[in-house]
Amino acid sequence: MSNYRMPVLVDPPAAAPRTVYTVASGDLRRSANVAGWPTQQRLEADLAVAVTALGWSVQRAHPVDAVTGHGFVDSQRAGIEIFQRIPVDAPLVVVEAVWQYSHHVLAGLRAHRGPILLVANWSGAFPGLVGLLNLAGSLTKAGVRYSALWSGDFTDEWARDGLRTWLETGEVVHDESHVRDLPPLPSDAEVALGRALAAQLQREKAIIGVFDEGCMGMYNAIIDDELLNPLGVYKERLSQSALVAEMSRVSDEEAYAVRAWLDAAGMTFHTGTDEATELTDAQLLSQCRMYVAVLRIADDFGLDAVGIQYQQGLKDTVPASDLAEGLLNDVSRPPVTSRDGTRELYPGQALPHFNEVDEGVAVDSLVTNRIWTAMGMDPATTLHDIRWGERYGSDFVWVFEISGSVPASHNGGYDRSYSMRQPPMYFPLGGGTLSGVSRPGRSSGRGSSSWTGRSTSTWAGAVWWSCRPPRRSAGSGPPPRSGRSCTPCCTAWAGTS
């Protein structure tokens, strides 16, 4: 008889009949969770009304925390403990009206055996759809089956029909007939160029610099080396601590020179004096230091693209990286020299930056940059969150947005670009965006969106992507499209939040 202390495992509870259990994954930042909580409450109430009308009941799997002031799952540990109390075979709905950290609930969803439905609001003000797509990408990568629905208030027929189908069958199948295999390619100059650039990438290799991999729990935004390396792309894993250290070595004169260049180029900075709520000159000077520091680290390691996590850790140390990101993505930008002043770094080139170290965007931006450069076009790239859409006349218009790291060339130049403070609830130390109204042109939406809820684009801050879907009731997202392809139309305006 041993004296070992054997763990005592508690069996999960049994599921109540005709009961849907709900969870709500949130941000790691309490300020963001508190700000989004009223919107989340409205979505959960609307969903509960729709579920009840179909003869089911709703049980929230975790309570609202009176101390924190919200009811979101706000850490991975909290998520693991909450899922211990959820019947493993029960119908489970993840309800999202805000941006969320997928790793908060990923462990529980991996082990859950019942049907899973991801639900998001349909709003231009709160990015629930972005949160849903991020979690969907993570579950797809993890091999977990799930369904997804979205609605303005769950009174529209499309969402209600989808909810009824999921409750009856355990899944919602959307029409994917618009997705087609790549057809045979013609033997023309563009195909020859693409093949030559692909061969060059595989033979000569490229290095993407990753400052602290895994931003905001985005499991979907991490491409395993075994998948990435065969393309010819390799990671240089870097620390944001090293970035802050390098910023401290940038002289005042060098930082002021970057700001002076931007002022001379005509960029507008909406500044004030309150560090807590306004964009200040001191914050901008720190961002100019970051811009110089990133280029010097990129030069040290021979990077072909770079990504800064910037949300967690860095946000508590220095102002946001958005301004630096936008500058890096542009061919026209303030010159930066090596530490000894003898060489200009990446002269006449954009250094593609992939926001929030989203590696799907990294590959896309790198490839796009090389193709556009070889074709003699502006190689500036950015990325967009797929946020929301609405009918505009006879068209359905998608709105893509990015938080403000847009290259100025997408806006028509620095004299048509501006910088505003990032919201305090996300960035306590502030920092300015690089934003503007984007130039008319065609959007190049690419494959990274299937994993991350994002689309890499060669034009601008936010994109209106127009298509003509079948008619349907207002207040919800567009229906699954028919087999007809969707053509990107003119770009519109750049978001700054």
CSV table of C-alpha atoms in Angstrom, one decimal:
chain,number,residue,atom,x,y,z
A,1,MET,CA,0.0,0.0,0.0
A,2,SER,CA,1.7,3.2,-1.1
A,3,ASN,CA,1.4,6.6,0.5
A,4,TYR,CA,1.1,8.4,-2.8
A,5,ARG,CA,-1.5,11.1,-2.9
A,6,MET,CA,-3.7,10.1,-5.9
A,7,PRO,CA,-5.6,12.9,-7.6
A,8,VAL,CA,-9.4,12.8,-7.2
A,9,LEU,CA,-11.1,13.6,-10.5
A,10,VAL,CA,-14.6,15.1,-10.4
A,11,ASP,CA,-16.9,14.0,-13.1
A,12,PRO,CA,-18.5,16.8,-15.1
A,13,PRO,CA,-22.1,17.5,-14.5
A,14,ALA,CA,-24.9,16.0,-16.6
A,15,ALA,CA,-26.5,18.2,-19.2
A,16,ALA,CA,-30.0,19.5,-18.5
A,17,PRO,CA,-32.5,18.6,-21.3
A,18,ARG,CA,-33.0,21.1,-24.1
A,19,THR,CA,-30.6,23.5,-22.6
A,20,VAL,CA,-27.9,25.5,-24.4
A,21,TYR,CA,-24.8,26.5,-22.3
A,22,THR,CA,-23.1,29.8,-23.2
A,23,VAL,CA,-19.6,31.2,-22.6
A,24,ALA,CA,-18.2,34.6,-23.5
A,25,SER,CA,-14.5,35.0,-24.2
A,26,GLY,CA,-13.1,38.5,-23.6
A,27,ASP,CA,-10.0,40.6,-23.6
A,28,LEU,CA,-7.1,40.2,-21.1
A,29,ARG,CA,-7.5,43.9,-20.3
A,30,ARG,CA,-10.1,44.8,-17.7
A,31,SER,CA,-10.7,48.2,-19.2
A,32,ALA,CA,-11.6,46.8,-22.6
A,33,ASN,CA,-13.9,44.2,-21.0
A,34,VAL,CA,-15.7,46.8,-19.0
A,35,ALA,CA,-16.2,49.0,-22.0
A,36,GLY,CA,-17.6,46.2,-24.1
A,37,TRP,CA,-19.8,44.6,-21.4
A,38,PRO,CA,-23.0,46.5,-22.1
A,39,THR,CA,-22.9,45.5,-25.8
A,40,GLN,CA,-22.2,41.9,-24.8
A,41,GLN,CA,-25.2,41.9,-22.5
A,42,ARG,CA,-27.5,43.1,-25.3
A,43,LEU,CA,-26.3,40.3,-27.7
A,44,GLU,CA,-26.7,37.6,-25.0
A,45,ALA,CA,-30.2,38.8,-24.2
A,46,ASP,CA,-31.2,38.8,-27.9
A,47,LEU,CA,-29.8,35.3,-28.4
A,48,ALA,CA,-31.6,34.1,-25.3
A,49,VAL,CA,-34.9,35.4,-26.7
A,50,ALA,CA,-34.3,33.6,-30.0
A,51,VAL,CA,-33.3,30.3,-28.3
A,52,THR,CA,-36.3,30.4,-25.9
A,53,ALA,CA,-38.7,31.0,-28.8
A,54,LEU,CA,-37.4,27.8,-30.3
A,55,GLY,CA,-38.3,25.8,-27.2
A,56,TRP,CA,-34.9,25.7,-25.5
A,57,SER,CA,-33.5,27.3,-22.4
A,58,VAL,CA,-30.2,29.1,-22.0
A,59,GLN,CA,-27.8,28.6,-19.1
A,60,ARG,CA,-24.8,30.9,-18.8
A,61,ALA,CA,-21.8,28.7,-17.8
A,62,HIS,CA,-20.0,31.4,-15.8
A,63,PRO,CA,-21.4,34.3,-13.6
A,64,VAL,CA,-20.8,38.0,-14.0
A,65,ASP,CA,-18.0,39.1,-11.7
A,66,ALA,CA,-19.2,42.0,-9.6
A,67,VAL,CA,-15.6,42.9,-8.7
A,68,THR,CA,-14.3,43.2,-12.3
A,69,GLY,CA,-17.6,44.6,-13.6
A,70,HIS,CA,-18.0,42.2,-16.5
A,71,GLY,CA,-18.9,38.6,-17.4
A,72,PHE,CA,-16.1,37.7,-19.8
A,73,VAL,CA,-13.7,34.8,-19.5
A,74,ASP,CA,-10.5,37.0,-19.1
A,75,SER,CA,-7.7,34.4,-18.8
A,76,GLN,CA,-6.7,30.9,-20.0
A,77,ARG,CA,-6.8,29.7,-16.4
A,78,ALA,CA,-10.3,31.1,-15.9
A,79,GLY,CA,-11.5,29.4,-19.1
A,80,ILE,CA,-10.1,26.0,-18.1
A,81,GLU,CA,-11.8,26.1,-14.7
A,82,ILE,CA,-15.1,27.2,-16.2
A,83,PHE,CA,-15.1,24.4,-18.7
A,84,GLN,CA,-14.8,21.9,-15.8
A,85,ARG,CA,-18.3,22.9,-14.8
A,86,ILE,CA,-19.8,22.5,-18.3
A,87,PRO,CA,-21.4,19.2,-19.4
A,88,VAL,CA,-19.0,17.9,-22.0
A,89,ASP,CA,-21.8,16.7,-24.3
A,90,ALA,CA,-24.1,19.7,-24.0
A,91,PRO,CA,-24.8,22.1,-26.9
A,92,LEU,CA,-22.4,25.0,-26.4
A,93,VAL,CA,-22.5,28.6,-27.8
A,94,VAL,CA,-19.6,31.0,-27.6
A,95,VAL,CA,-21.1,34.4,-27.7
A,96,GLU,CA,-19.0,37.3,-28.9
A,97,ALA,CA,-19.8,41.0,-29.2
A,98,VAL,CA,-16.3,42.2,-28.8
A,99,TRP,CA,-12.7,41.4,-29.6
A,100,GLN,CA,-11.6,38.3,-27.6
A,101,TYR,CA,-8.5,36.3,-26.8
A,102,SER,CA,-9.1,32.8,-28.3
A,103,HIS,CA,-6.7,31.0,-26.0
A,104,HIS,CA,-9.0,31.8,-23.1
A,105,VAL,CA,-11.4,29.2,-24.3
A,106,LEU,CA,-9.4,27.0,-26.7
A,107,ALA,CA,-8.4,24.4,-24.1
A,108,GLY,CA,-12.1,23.8,-23.1
A,109,LEU,CA,-13.3,23.8,-26.7
A,110,ARG,CA,-10.7,21.3,-27.7
A,111,ALA,CA,-12.0,18.8,-25.1
A,112,HIS,CA,-15.7,19.6,-25.6
A,113,ARG,CA,-17.7,16.7,-27.2
A,114,GLY,CA,-21.0,18.4,-27.8
A,115,PRO,CA,-21.9,20.7,-30.8
A,116,ILE,CA,-20.2,24.1,-30.7
A,117,LEU,CA,-21.7,27.3,-32.2
A,118,LEU,CA,-19.8,30.6,-32.5
A,119,VAL,CA,-22.2,33.6,-32.4
A,120,ALA,CA,-21.3,37.2,-33.1
A,121,ASN,CA,-23.1,40.5,-33.3
A,122,TRP,CA,-23.3,42.4,-36.6
A,123,SER,CA,-22.2,45.9,-35.7
A,124,GLY,CA,-19.9,48.6,-37.1
A,125,ALA,CA,-19.1,49.8,-33.6
A,126,PHE,CA,-17.9,46.6,-31.8
A,127,PRO,CA,-15.8,44.0,-33.5
A,128,GLY,CA,-17.6,40.8,-32.5
A,129,LEU,CA,-17.3,39.4,-36.0
A,130,VAL,CA,-13.5,39.9,-35.8
A,131,GLY,CA,-13.5,38.0,-32.5
A,132,LEU,CA,-15.6,35.2,-34.0
A,133,LEU,CA,-13.4,34.8,-37.1
A,134,ASN,CA,-10.3,34.7,-34.9
A,135,LEU,CA,-11.7,32.0,-32.7
A,136,ALA,CA,-13.0,30.2,-35.8
A,137,GLY,CA,-9.5,30.2,-37.3
A,138,SER,CA,-8.0,28.8,-34.1
A,139,LEU,CA,-10.6,26.0,-34.0
A,140,THR,CA,-10.0,25.2,-37.6
A,141,LYS,CA,-6.3,25.0,-37.0
A,142,ALA,CA,-6.9,22.8,-33.9
A,143,GLY,CA,-9.2,20.5,-35.9
A,144,VAL,CA,-12.3,21.2,-33.7
A,145,ARG,CA,-15.7,21.1,-35.5
A,146,TYR,CA,-17.9,24.1,-35.0
A,147,SER,CA,-20.6,26.2,-36.7
A,148,ALA,CA,-21.0,30.0,-36.9
A,149,LEU,CA,-23.8,32.5,-37.0
A,150,TRP,CA,-24.0,36.3,-36.8
A,151,SER,CA,-26.9,38.8,-36.5
A,152,GLY,CA,-27.8,42.3,-35.5
A,153,ASP,CA,-30.3,41.2,-32.9
A,154,PHE,CA,-31.4,37.6,-33.9
A,155,THR,CA,-34.8,38.7,-35.2
A,156,ASP,CA,-33.9,38.2,-38.9
A,157,GLU,CA,-35.0,35.1,-40.6
A,158,TRP,CA,-31.6,34.0,-41.8
A,159,ALA,CA,-30.1,33.9,-38.3
A,160,ARG,CA,-33.2,32.3,-36.7
A,161,ASP,CA,-33.3,29.6,-39.4
A,162,GLY,CA,-29.6,28.9,-38.8
A,163,LEU,CA,-30.1,28.7,-35.0
A,164,ARG,CA,-33.1,26.3,-35.5
A,165,THR,CA,-31.0,24.1,-37.7
A,166,TRP,CA,-28.1,24.0,-35.2
A,167,LEU,CA,-30.4,23.1,-32.3
A,168,GLU,CA,-32.0,20.3,-34.3
A,169,THR,CA,-28.9,18.9,-36.1
A,170,GLY,CA,-25.8,20.2,-34.2
A,171,GLU,CA,-24.4,22.1,-37.2
A,172,VAL,CA,-25.0,24.9,-39.7
A,173,VAL,CA,-23.6,24.4,-43.2
A,174,HIS,CA,-23.0,27.5,-45.2
A,175,ASP,CA,-22.9,27.6,-49.0
A,176,GLU,CA,-19.3,27.5,-50.0
A,177,SER,CA,-19.8,27.0,-53.7
A,178,HIS,CA,-18.1,30.3,-54.4
A,179,VAL,CA,-14.8,28.7,-53.3
A,180,ARG,CA,-13.2,27.0,-56.3
A,181,ASP,CA,-9.9,25.4,-57.0
A,182,LEU,CA,-7.3,27.4,-58.8
A,183,PRO,CA,-7.9,26.9,-62.6
A,184,PRO,CA,-5.1,26.0,-65.0
A,185,LEU,CA,-2.9,29.1,-65.4
A,186,PRO,CA,-2.1,30.6,-68.8
A,187,SER,CA,1.4,30.7,-70.1
A,188,ASP,CA,1.9,34.5,-69.9
A,189,ALA,CA,4.4,36.9,-68.4
A,190,GLU,CA,2.6,37.2,-65.0
A,191,VAL,CA,2.6,33.5,-64.4
A,192,ALA,CA,6.2,33.3,-65.4
A,193,LEU,CA,7.1,36.1,-63.0
A,194,GLY,CA,5.2,34.4,-60.2
A,195,ARG,CA,6.9,31.1,-60.7
A,196,ALA,CA,10.3,32.8,-60.9
A,197,LEU,CA,9.7,34.7,-57.6
A,198,ALA,CA,8.5,31.5,-55.9
A,199,ALA,CA,11.6,29.7,-57.0
A,200,GLN,CA,13.8,32.6,-55.8
A,201,LEU,CA,12.0,32.5,-52.4
A,202,GLN,CA,12.5,28.8,-52.0
A,203,ARG,CA,16.2,28.9,-53.0
A,204,GLU,CA,17.4,32.1,-51.4
A,205,LYS,CA,15.1,32.0,-48.3
A,206,ALA,CA,13.5,34.9,-46.4
A,207,ILE,CA,13.5,35.7,-42.7
A,208,ILE,CA,10.5,37.2,-40.9
A,209,GLY,CA,11.3,38.8,-37.6
A,210,VAL,CA,8.7,37.9,-34.9
A,211,PHE,CA,8.7,40.1,-31.8
A,212,ASP,CA,7.0,37.8,-29.2
A,213,GLU,CA,5.0,35.2,-31.0
A,214,GLY,CA,1.4,34.5,-30.1
A,215,CYS,CA,-0.1,38.0,-29.7
A,216,MET,CA,-3.4,38.1,-27.8
A,217,GLY,CA,-3.7,34.3,-27.8
A,218,MET,CA,-4.0,34.2,-31.6
A,219,TYR,CA,-3.2,30.5,-32.0
A,220,ASN,CA,-4.5,30.8,-35.6
A,221,ALA,CA,-1.9,33.5,-36.3
A,222,ILE,CA,1.1,31.2,-35.7
A,223,ILE,CA,2.2,29.1,-38.7
A,224,ASP,CA,4.2,26.1,-37.6
A,225,ASP,CA,7.8,26.0,-38.9
A,226,GLU,CA,7.1,22.7,-40.6
A,227,LEU,CA,4.5,24.4,-42.8
A,228,LEU,CA,6.4,27.7,-43.2
A,229,ASN,CA,9.9,26.5,-44.0
A,230,PRO,CA,9.1,24.6,-47.2
A,231,LEU,CA,8.0,27.9,-48.7
A,232,GLY,CA,11.4,29.3,-48.1
A,233,VAL,CA,10.3,31.4,-45.1
A,234,TYR,CA,12.0,31.2,-41.7
A,235,LYS,CA,11.4,32.9,-38.4
A,236,GLU,CA,13.8,35.0,-36.4
A,237,ARG,CA,12.2,35.0,-32.9
A,238,LEU,CA,12.8,38.3,-31.2
A,239,SER,CA,11.9,39.8,-27.8
A,240,GLN,CA,10.0,43.0,-27.4
A,241,SER,CA,12.4,43.7,-24.4
A,242,ALA,CA,15.2,44.0,-27.0
A,243,LEU,CA,13.1,46.5,-28.9
A,244,VAL,CA,12.6,48.7,-25.9
A,245,ALA,CA,16.3,48.4,-25.1
A,246,GLU,CA,17.2,49.5,-28.7
A,247,MET,CA,14.7,52.4,-28.4
A,248,SER,CA,16.7,53.7,-25.4
A,249,ARG,CA,19.8,53.9,-27.6
A,250,VAL,CA,18.2,56.1,-30.2
A,251,SER,CA,19.3,59.7,-29.7
A,252,ASP,CA,16.9,62.6,-29.3
A,253,GLU,CA,18.3,64.1,-32.5
A,254,GLU,CA,17.5,61.0,-34.5
A,255,ALA,CA,13.9,60.8,-33.1
A,256,TYR,CA,13.3,64.6,-33.7
A,257,ALA,CA,14.6,64.1,-37.3
A,258,VAL,CA,11.9,61.5,-38.0
A,259,ARG,CA,9.2,63.8,-36.7
A,260,ALA,CA,10.6,66.8,-38.6
A,261,TRP,CA,10.5,64.7,-41.8
A,262,LEU,CA,6.8,63.8,-41.2
A,263,ASP,CA,6.0,67.5,-40.5
A,264,ALA,CA,7.7,68.6,-43.7
A,265,ALA,CA,5.8,65.9,-45.6
A,266,GLY,CA,2.6,67.5,-44.4
A,267,MET,CA,1.3,64.9,-42.0
A,268,THR,CA,-1.3,66.1,-39.5
A,269,PHE,CA,-0.9,65.2,-35.8
A,270,HIS,CA,-3.9,65.7,-33.6
A,271,THR,CA,-2.1,66.5,-30.3
A,272,GLY,CA,-2.9,67.7,-26.9
A,273,THR,CA,-1.3,67.9,-23.4
A,274,ASP,CA,-3.2,65.2,-21.4
A,275,GLU,CA,-1.0,62.1,-21.5
A,276,ALA,CA,-3.9,60.0,-20.2
A,277,THR,CA,-6.4,60.8,-22.9
A,278,GLU,CA,-4.7,62.7,-25.7
A,279,LEU,CA,-1.9,62.2,-28.2
A,280,THR,CA,1.2,64.2,-27.1
A,281,ASP,CA,4.5,65.2,-28.7
A,282,ALA,CA,6.3,63.0,-26.1
A,283,GLN,CA,4.3,59.9,-27.2
A,284,LEU,CA,5.1,60.7,-30.8
A,285,LEU,CA,8.8,61.0,-30.0
A,286,SER,CA,8.8,57.6,-28.5
A,287,GLN,CA,7.1,56.2,-31.6
A,288,CYS,CA,9.8,57.8,-33.7
A,289,ARG,CA,12.4,56.0,-31.6
A,290,MET,CA,10.6,52.7,-32.1
A,291,TYR,CA,10.7,53.3,-35.9
A,292,VAL,CA,14.4,53.8,-35.9
A,293,ALA,CA,15.0,50.9,-33.5
A,294,VAL,CA,13.0,48.4,-35.5
A,295,LEU,CA,14.9,49.2,-38.7
A,296,ARG,CA,18.2,48.7,-36.9
A,297,ILE,CA,17.2,45.4,-35.4
A,298,ALA,CA,15.9,44.3,-38.8
A,299,ASP,CA,19.3,45.2,-40.3
A,300,ASP,CA,21.1,43.3,-37.6
A,301,PHE,CA,19.3,40.1,-38.4
A,302,GLY,CA,18.8,40.6,-42.2
A,303,LEU,CA,15.0,40.6,-41.9
A,304,ASP,CA,12.7,40.6,-45.0
A,305,ALA,CA,9.6,41.5,-42.9
A,306,VAL,CA,8.9,42.2,-39.3
A,307,GLY,CA,6.0,41.9,-36.9
A,308,ILE,CA,5.5,43.6,-33.5
A,309,GLN,CA,3.1,42.0,-31.0
A,310,TYR,CA,2.6,45.4,-29.2
A,311,GLN,CA,-0.7,44.6,-27.4
A,312,GLN,CA,0.5,42.9,-24.3
A,313,GLY,CA,3.7,43.8,-22.4
A,314,LEU,CA,4.8,46.5,-24.8
A,315,LYS,CA,1.6,48.6,-24.2
A,316,ASP,CA,2.6,48.9,-20.6
A,317,THR,CA,6.1,50.0,-21.4
A,318,VAL,CA,5.9,52.4,-24.4
A,319,PRO,CA,3.3,54.0,-26.7
A,320,ALA,CA,1.7,51.9,-29.4
A,321,SER,CA,3.6,50.9,-32.5
A,322,ASP,CA,1.0,51.9,-35.1
A,323,LEU,CA,2.8,54.9,-36.4
A,324,ALA,CA,6.1,53.0,-36.8
A,325,GLU,CA,4.2,50.1,-38.5
A,326,GLY,CA,2.7,52.4,-41.1
A,327,LEU,CA,6.0,54.1,-41.9
A,328,LEU,CA,7.8,50.7,-42.3
A,329,ASN,CA,5.2,49.6,-44.9
A,330,ASP,CA,5.9,52.6,-47.2
A,331,VAL,CA,8.6,53.1,-49.7
A,332,SER,CA,8.6,56.8,-48.9
A,333,ARG,CA,9.5,57.2,-45.3
A,334,PRO,CA,12.0,59.0,-43.0
A,335,PRO,CA,15.6,57.8,-43.7
A,336,VAL,CA,17.3,55.8,-41.0
A,337,THR,CA,21.0,55.1,-40.8
A,338,SER,CA,23.0,52.4,-39.1
A,339,ARG,CA,24.2,53.0,-35.6
A,340,ASP,CA,27.5,54.4,-36.8
A,341,GLY,CA,25.8,56.6,-39.4
A,342,THR,CA,27.6,55.1,-42.4
A,343,ARG,CA,24.7,53.4,-44.1
A,344,GLU,CA,21.1,54.1,-44.8
A,345,LEU,CA,18.9,51.1,-43.9
A,346,TYR,CA,16.6,49.6,-46.5
A,347,PRO,CA,16.9,52.7,-48.8
A,348,GLY,CA,14.0,53.2,-51.2
A,349,GLN,CA,12.3,50.0,-49.9
A,350,ALA,CA,9.3,49.2,-47.8
A,351,LEU,CA,10.0,46.8,-44.9
A,352,PRO,CA,6.7,44.9,-44.7
A,353,HIS,CA,5.3,44.9,-41.2
A,354,PHE,CA,2.7,42.3,-40.2
A,355,ASN,CA,0.5,43.8,-37.4
A,356,GLU,CA,0.2,41.9,-34.2
A,357,VAL,CA,2.8,39.3,-35.5
A,358,ASP,CA,0.0,37.7,-37.6
A,359,GLU,CA,2.2,35.2,-39.6
A,360,GLY,CA,-0.5,34.6,-42.2
A,361,VAL,CA,-0.3,38.2,-43.0
A,362,ALA,CA,3.5,38.0,-42.9
A,363,VAL,CA,3.7,35.5,-45.8
A,364,ASP,CA,1.0,37.4,-47.7
A,365,SER,CA,2.7,40.8,-47.3
A,366,LEU,CA,6.1,39.4,-48.1
A,367,VAL,CA,4.9,37.8,-51.3
A,368,THR,CA,2.8,40.8,-52.4
A,369,ASN,CA,5.7,43.2,-51.8
A,370,ARG,CA,8.0,41.1,-54.0
A,371,ILE,CA,5.4,40.8,-56.8
A,372,TRP,CA,4.5,44.4,-56.8
A,373,THR,CA,8.1,45.5,-56.7
A,374,ALA,CA,9.0,43.2,-59.7
A,375,MET,CA,6.1,44.7,-61.6
A,376,GLY,CA,7.2,48.2,-61.0
A,377,MET,CA,4.2,49.0,-58.7
A,378,ASP,CA,3.9,50.5,-55.3
A,379,PRO,CA,4.6,47.6,-53.0
A,380,ALA,CA,3.1,49.2,-49.8
A,381,THR,CA,0.9,46.7,-47.9
A,382,THR,CA,-1.3,46.7,-44.9
A,383,LEU,CA,-3.9,44.4,-43.4
A,384,HIS,CA,-7.6,44.7,-42.5
A,385,ASP,CA,-10.0,43.2,-40.0
A,386,ILE,CA,-13.2,42.0,-41.6
A,387,ARG,CA,-15.5,44.1,-39.5
A,388,TRP,CA,-19.0,44.6,-40.8
A,389,GLY,CA,-21.1,45.3,-43.9
A,390,GLU,CA,-24.5,46.8,-44.9
A,391,ARG,CA,-26.6,47.2,-48.1
A,392,TYR,CA,-25.8,50.4,-50.0
A,393,GLY,CA,-28.3,50.8,-52.8
A,394,SER,CA,-28.2,47.6,-54.8
A,395,ASP,CA,-24.8,46.5,-53.5
A,396,PHE,CA,-23.8,44.9,-50.3
A,397,VAL,CA,-20.7,46.8,-49.0
A,398,TRP,CA,-18.1,45.1,-46.7
A,399,VAL,CA,-16.1,47.4,-44.5
A,400,PHE,CA,-12.6,46.3,-43.7
A,401,GLU,CA,-10.7,48.3,-41.0
A,402,ILE,CA,-7.2,48.4,-39.4
A,403,SER,CA,-6.3,50.2,-36.2
A,404,GLY,CA,-4.2,52.8,-37.9
A,405,SER,CA,-0.9,51.4,-39.3
A,406,VAL,CA,-1.7,52.3,-42.9
A,407,PRO,CA,1.1,53.3,-45.3
A,408,ALA,CA,0.7,56.9,-46.3
A,409,SER,CA,0.8,56.1,-50.0
A,410,HIS,CA,-2.6,54.3,-49.6
A,411,ASN,CA,-4.1,57.6,-48.5
A,412,GLY,CA,-2.5,59.6,-51.4
A,413,GLY,CA,0.6,60.8,-49.4
A,414,TYR,CA,1.5,62.1,-46.0
A,415,ASP,CA,-0.3,65.4,-46.6
A,416,ARG,CA,-3.5,63.4,-46.7
A,417,SER,CA,-2.7,61.3,-43.7
A,418,TYR,CA,-3.2,62.0,-40.0
A,419,SER,CA,-2.4,60.6,-36.5
A,420,MET,CA,-4.8,60.3,-33.6
A,421,ARG,CA,-4.3,58.8,-30.1
A,422,GLN,CA,-5.0,55.1,-29.6
A,423,PRO,CA,-7.9,54.5,-27.2
A,424,PRO,CA,-6.8,54.5,-23.5
A,425,MET,CA,-8.7,51.4,-22.7
A,426,TYR,CA,-6.4,49.5,-25.1
A,427,PHE,CA,-3.2,51.6,-24.8
A,428,PRO,CA,-2.7,53.3,-21.5
A,429,LEU,CA,0.5,55.0,-22.7
A,430,GLY,CA,-1.1,56.3,-25.9
A,431,GLY,CA,0.6,56.6,-29.2
A,432,GLY,CA,-0.6,57.8,-32.6
A,433,THR,CA,-2.1,56.0,-35.6
A,434,LEU,CA,-1.2,56.5,-39.2
A,435,SER,CA,-4.6,56.9,-40.8
A,436,GLY,CA,-6.4,58.6,-43.6
A,437,VAL,CA,-9.0,58.4,-46.3
A,438,SER,CA,-7.8,55.8,-48.8
A,439,ARG,CA,-7.4,56.4,-52.5
A,440,PRO,CA,-9.9,54.9,-55.0
A,441,GLY,CA,-8.6,51.6,-56.4
A,442,ARG,CA,-9.0,47.9,-56.4
A,443,SER,CA,-8.4,45.9,-53.2
A,444,SER,CA,-6.3,42.8,-53.3
A,445,GLY,CA,-7.9,40.6,-50.7
A,446,ARG,CA,-5.8,37.5,-50.1
A,447,GLY,CA,-5.7,34.1,-48.4
A,448,SER,CA,-4.7,35.1,-44.9
A,449,SER,CA,-8.3,36.0,-44.0
A,450,SER,CA,-9.3,32.4,-44.0
A,451,TRP,CA,-7.2,31.8,-40.9
A,452,THR,CA,-7.2,35.0,-39.1
A,453,GLY,CA,-10.3,37.0,-40.0
A,454,ARG,CA,-8.1,39.4,-41.9
A,455,SER,CA,-7.3,40.4,-45.4
A,456,THR,CA,-4.0,41.8,-46.7
A,457,SER,CA,-4.5,44.7,-49.1
A,458,THR,CA,-2.3,46.8,-51.3
A,459,TRP,CA,-4.7,49.8,-50.9
A,460,ALA,CA,-5.7,51.2,-47.7
A,461,GLY,CA,-7.1,51.9,-44.2
A,462,ALA,CA,-10.5,50.4,-44.6
A,463,VAL,CA,-11.9,48.9,-47.7
A,464,TRP,CA,-15.5,48.7,-48.9
A,465,TRP,CA,-15.9,45.4,-50.7
A,466,SER,CA,-19.0,45.4,-52.7
A,467,CYS,CA,-21.0,42.4,-54.0
A,468,ARG,CA,-24.7,41.8,-54.9
A,469,PRO,CA,-26.0,38.9,-52.8
A,470,PRO,CA,-29.6,37.7,-52.8
A,471,ARG,CA,-32.1,40.0,-51.0
A,472,ARG,CA,-32.7,39.3,-47.4
A,473,SER,CA,-33.9,41.0,-44.2
A,474,ALA,CA,-32.0,43.8,-42.6
A,475,GLY,CA,-30.0,43.6,-39.4
A,476,SER,CA,-27.8,40.6,-40.1
A,477,GLY,CA,-24.8,39.6,-42.1
A,478,PRO,CA,-24.7,38.8,-45.7
A,479,PRO,CA,-26.0,35.3,-46.7
A,480,PRO,CA,-23.7,32.6,-48.0
A,481,ARG,CA,-22.9,33.6,-51.6
A,482,SER,CA,-23.8,31.8,-54.7
A,483,GLY,CA,-21.2,30.3,-57.0
A,484,ARG,CA,-20.6,33.7,-58.7
A,485,SER,CA,-17.4,35.3,-57.7
A,486,CYS,CA,-17.3,38.5,-55.7
A,487,THR,CA,-15.4,41.4,-57.3
A,488,PRO,CA,-13.6,43.9,-55.1
A,489,CYS,CA,-14.6,47.4,-55.9
A,490,CYS,CA,-13.5,50.9,-54.9
A,491,THR,CA,-11.8,51.5,-51.5
A,492,ALA,CA,-13.4,54.0,-49.2
A,493,TRP,CA,-12.1,55.3,-45.9
A,494,ALA,CA,-9.5,54.5,-43.2
A,495,GLY,CA,-10.5,53.6,-39.7
A,496,THR,CA,-8.6,55.0,-36.8
A,497,SER,CA,-9.8,53.0,-33.8
